[in-house]
CSV table of C-alpha atoms and ligand atoms in Angstrom, one decimal:
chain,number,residue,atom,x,y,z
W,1,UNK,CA,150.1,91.7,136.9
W,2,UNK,CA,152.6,90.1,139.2
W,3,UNK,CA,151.8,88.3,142.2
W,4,UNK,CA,154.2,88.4,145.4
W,5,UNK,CA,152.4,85.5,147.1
W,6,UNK,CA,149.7,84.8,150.0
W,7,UNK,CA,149.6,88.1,152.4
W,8,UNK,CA,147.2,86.9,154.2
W,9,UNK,CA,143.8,85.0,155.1
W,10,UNK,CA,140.9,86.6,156.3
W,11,UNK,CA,138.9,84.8,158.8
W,12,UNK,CA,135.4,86.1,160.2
W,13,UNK,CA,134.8,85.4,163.9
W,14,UNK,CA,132.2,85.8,166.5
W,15,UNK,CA,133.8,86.8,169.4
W,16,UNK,CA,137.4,88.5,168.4
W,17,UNK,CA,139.3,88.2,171.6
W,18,UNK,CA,138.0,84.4,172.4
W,19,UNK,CA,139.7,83.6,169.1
W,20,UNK,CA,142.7,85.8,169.4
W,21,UNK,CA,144.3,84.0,172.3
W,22,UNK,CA,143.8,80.6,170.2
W,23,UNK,CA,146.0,82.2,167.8
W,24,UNK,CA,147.8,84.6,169.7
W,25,UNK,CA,148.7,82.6,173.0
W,26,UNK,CA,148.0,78.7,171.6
W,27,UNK,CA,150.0,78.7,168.5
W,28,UNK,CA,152.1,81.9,169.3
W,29,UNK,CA,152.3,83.5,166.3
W,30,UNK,CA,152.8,87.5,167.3
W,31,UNK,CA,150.0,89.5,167.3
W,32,UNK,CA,151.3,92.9,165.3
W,33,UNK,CA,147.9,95.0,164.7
W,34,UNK,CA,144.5,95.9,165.7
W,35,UNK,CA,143.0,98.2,163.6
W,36,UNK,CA,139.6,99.7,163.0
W,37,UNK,CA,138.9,99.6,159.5
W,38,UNK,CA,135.9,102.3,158.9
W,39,UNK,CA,136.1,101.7,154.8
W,40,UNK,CA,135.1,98.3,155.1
W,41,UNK,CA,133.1,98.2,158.8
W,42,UNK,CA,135.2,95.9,160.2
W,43,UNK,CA,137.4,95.4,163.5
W,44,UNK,CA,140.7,93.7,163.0
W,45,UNK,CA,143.5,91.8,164.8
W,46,UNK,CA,146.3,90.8,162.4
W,47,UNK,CA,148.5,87.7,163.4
W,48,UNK,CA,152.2,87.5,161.0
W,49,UNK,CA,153.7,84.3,161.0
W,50,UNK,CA,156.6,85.7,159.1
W,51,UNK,CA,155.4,84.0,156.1
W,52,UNK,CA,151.5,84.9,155.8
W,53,UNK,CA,149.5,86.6,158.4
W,54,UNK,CA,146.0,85.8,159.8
W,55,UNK,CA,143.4,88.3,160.0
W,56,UNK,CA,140.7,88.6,162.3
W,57,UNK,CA,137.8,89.8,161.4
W,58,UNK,CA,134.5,91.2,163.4
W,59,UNK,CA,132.2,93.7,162.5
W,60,UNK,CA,132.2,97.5,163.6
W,61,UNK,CA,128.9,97.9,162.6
W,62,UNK,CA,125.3,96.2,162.6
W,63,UNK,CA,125.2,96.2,158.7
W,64,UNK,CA,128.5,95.9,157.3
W,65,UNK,CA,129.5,93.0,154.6
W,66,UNK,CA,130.9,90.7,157.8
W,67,UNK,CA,128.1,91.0,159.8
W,68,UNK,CA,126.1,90.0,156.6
W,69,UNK,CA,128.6,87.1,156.0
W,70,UNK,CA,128.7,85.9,159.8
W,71,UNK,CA,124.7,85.6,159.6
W,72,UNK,CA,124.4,84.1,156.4
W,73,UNK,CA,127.1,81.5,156.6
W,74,UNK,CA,128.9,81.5,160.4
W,75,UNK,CA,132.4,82.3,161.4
W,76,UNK,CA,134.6,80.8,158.6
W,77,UNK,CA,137.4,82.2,156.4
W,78,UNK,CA,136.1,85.0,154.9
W,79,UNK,CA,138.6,85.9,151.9
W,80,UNK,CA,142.5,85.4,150.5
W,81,UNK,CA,144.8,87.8,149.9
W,82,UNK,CA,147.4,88.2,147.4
W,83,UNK,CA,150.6,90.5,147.3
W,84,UNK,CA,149.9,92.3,144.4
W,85,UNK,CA,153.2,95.1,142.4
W,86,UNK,CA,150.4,97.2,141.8
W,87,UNK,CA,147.2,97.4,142.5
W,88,UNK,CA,146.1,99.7,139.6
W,89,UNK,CA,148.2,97.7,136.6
W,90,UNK,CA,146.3,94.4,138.5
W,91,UNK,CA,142.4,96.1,138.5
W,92,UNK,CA,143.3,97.2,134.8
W,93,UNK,CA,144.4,93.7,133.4
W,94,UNK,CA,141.1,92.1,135.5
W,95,UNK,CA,139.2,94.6,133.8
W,96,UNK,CA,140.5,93.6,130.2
W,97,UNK,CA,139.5,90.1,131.1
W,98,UNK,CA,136.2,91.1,131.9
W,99,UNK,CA,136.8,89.8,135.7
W,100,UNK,CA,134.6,92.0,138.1
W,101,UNK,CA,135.9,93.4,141.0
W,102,UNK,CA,133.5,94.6,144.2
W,103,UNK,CA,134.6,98.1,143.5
W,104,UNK,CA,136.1,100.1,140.8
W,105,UNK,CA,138.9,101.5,141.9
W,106,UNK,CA,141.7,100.5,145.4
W,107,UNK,CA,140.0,101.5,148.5
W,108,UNK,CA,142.8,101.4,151.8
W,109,UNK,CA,142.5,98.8,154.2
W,110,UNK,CA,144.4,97.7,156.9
W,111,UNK,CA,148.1,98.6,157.5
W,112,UNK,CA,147.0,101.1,154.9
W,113,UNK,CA,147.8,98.7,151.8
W,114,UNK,CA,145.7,99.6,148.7
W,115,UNK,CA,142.8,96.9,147.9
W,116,UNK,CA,140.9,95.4,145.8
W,117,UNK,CA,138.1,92.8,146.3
W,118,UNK,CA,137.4,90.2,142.8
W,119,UNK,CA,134.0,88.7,142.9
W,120,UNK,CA,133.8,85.2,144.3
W,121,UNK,CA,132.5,83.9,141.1
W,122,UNK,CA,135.3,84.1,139.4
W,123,UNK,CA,137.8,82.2,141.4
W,124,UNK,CA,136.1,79.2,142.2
W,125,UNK,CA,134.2,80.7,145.2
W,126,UNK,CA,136.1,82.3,147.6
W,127,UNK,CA,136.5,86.7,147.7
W,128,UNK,CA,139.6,87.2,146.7
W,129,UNK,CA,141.7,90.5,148.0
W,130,UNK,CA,144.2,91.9,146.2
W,131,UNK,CA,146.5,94.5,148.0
W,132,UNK,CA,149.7,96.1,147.2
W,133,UNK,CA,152.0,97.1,150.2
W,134,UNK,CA,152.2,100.9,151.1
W,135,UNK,CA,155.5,102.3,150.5
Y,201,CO,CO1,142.0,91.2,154.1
């Protein structure tokens, strides 16, 4: 698989606007999307630096995997993601390397790039997102 480079990290939050003006109106980097993402429960605000964005994350719903994450370990980061060529050629060669991935096959998240979640313990503990831009 090839690897582009860090697209973004994810950060899980309490209270998504409180945070958003730290990194929003403190450190100025432009805020370029909110988005509802249904697939995974969540409520984002994406931050691009130019060179890696931040995103938000809060959940949408009472029992989605943030809201599960947020009680069991606080707000923190939640996951990294790489820029992946493609997704599909990536999930194939994890899969040959018997690396689990949280589901079988790319799901679309946010700014409708295809995804891919690898189980934390493989990567030395931290959910790893792979994502491949939309064209
Ligand atoms: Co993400």
């Amino acid at each position: 698989m090839k690897i582009i480079g860090i697209e973004h990290v994810g950060i899980a939050v309490d209270d998504l606007e409180e945070t958003s003006s730290f990194w929003g109106d403190i450190l100025r980097i432009a805020h370029t999307h909110t988005e509802k993402v249904e697939s995974e429960g969540v409520n984002t605000k994406i931050f691009d630096t130019g060179k890696g964005k931040i995103e938000l994350l809060d959940s949408l719903e009472e029992y989605s995997p943030i809201r599960k994450f947020l009680h069991k370990r606080g707000p923190g980061i939640h996951h990294v993601c790489l820029e992946v060529e493609d997704i599909n050629i990536a999930i194939k060669e994890l899969k040959e390397s018997k690396i689990q991935t949280i589901n079988e096959n790319p799901t679309i998240g946010a700014e409708g790039y295809k995804i891919v979640f690898i189980h934390p313990k493989f990567t030395g503990g931290v959910l790893v997102e792979l994502a491949e831009k939309p064209i």
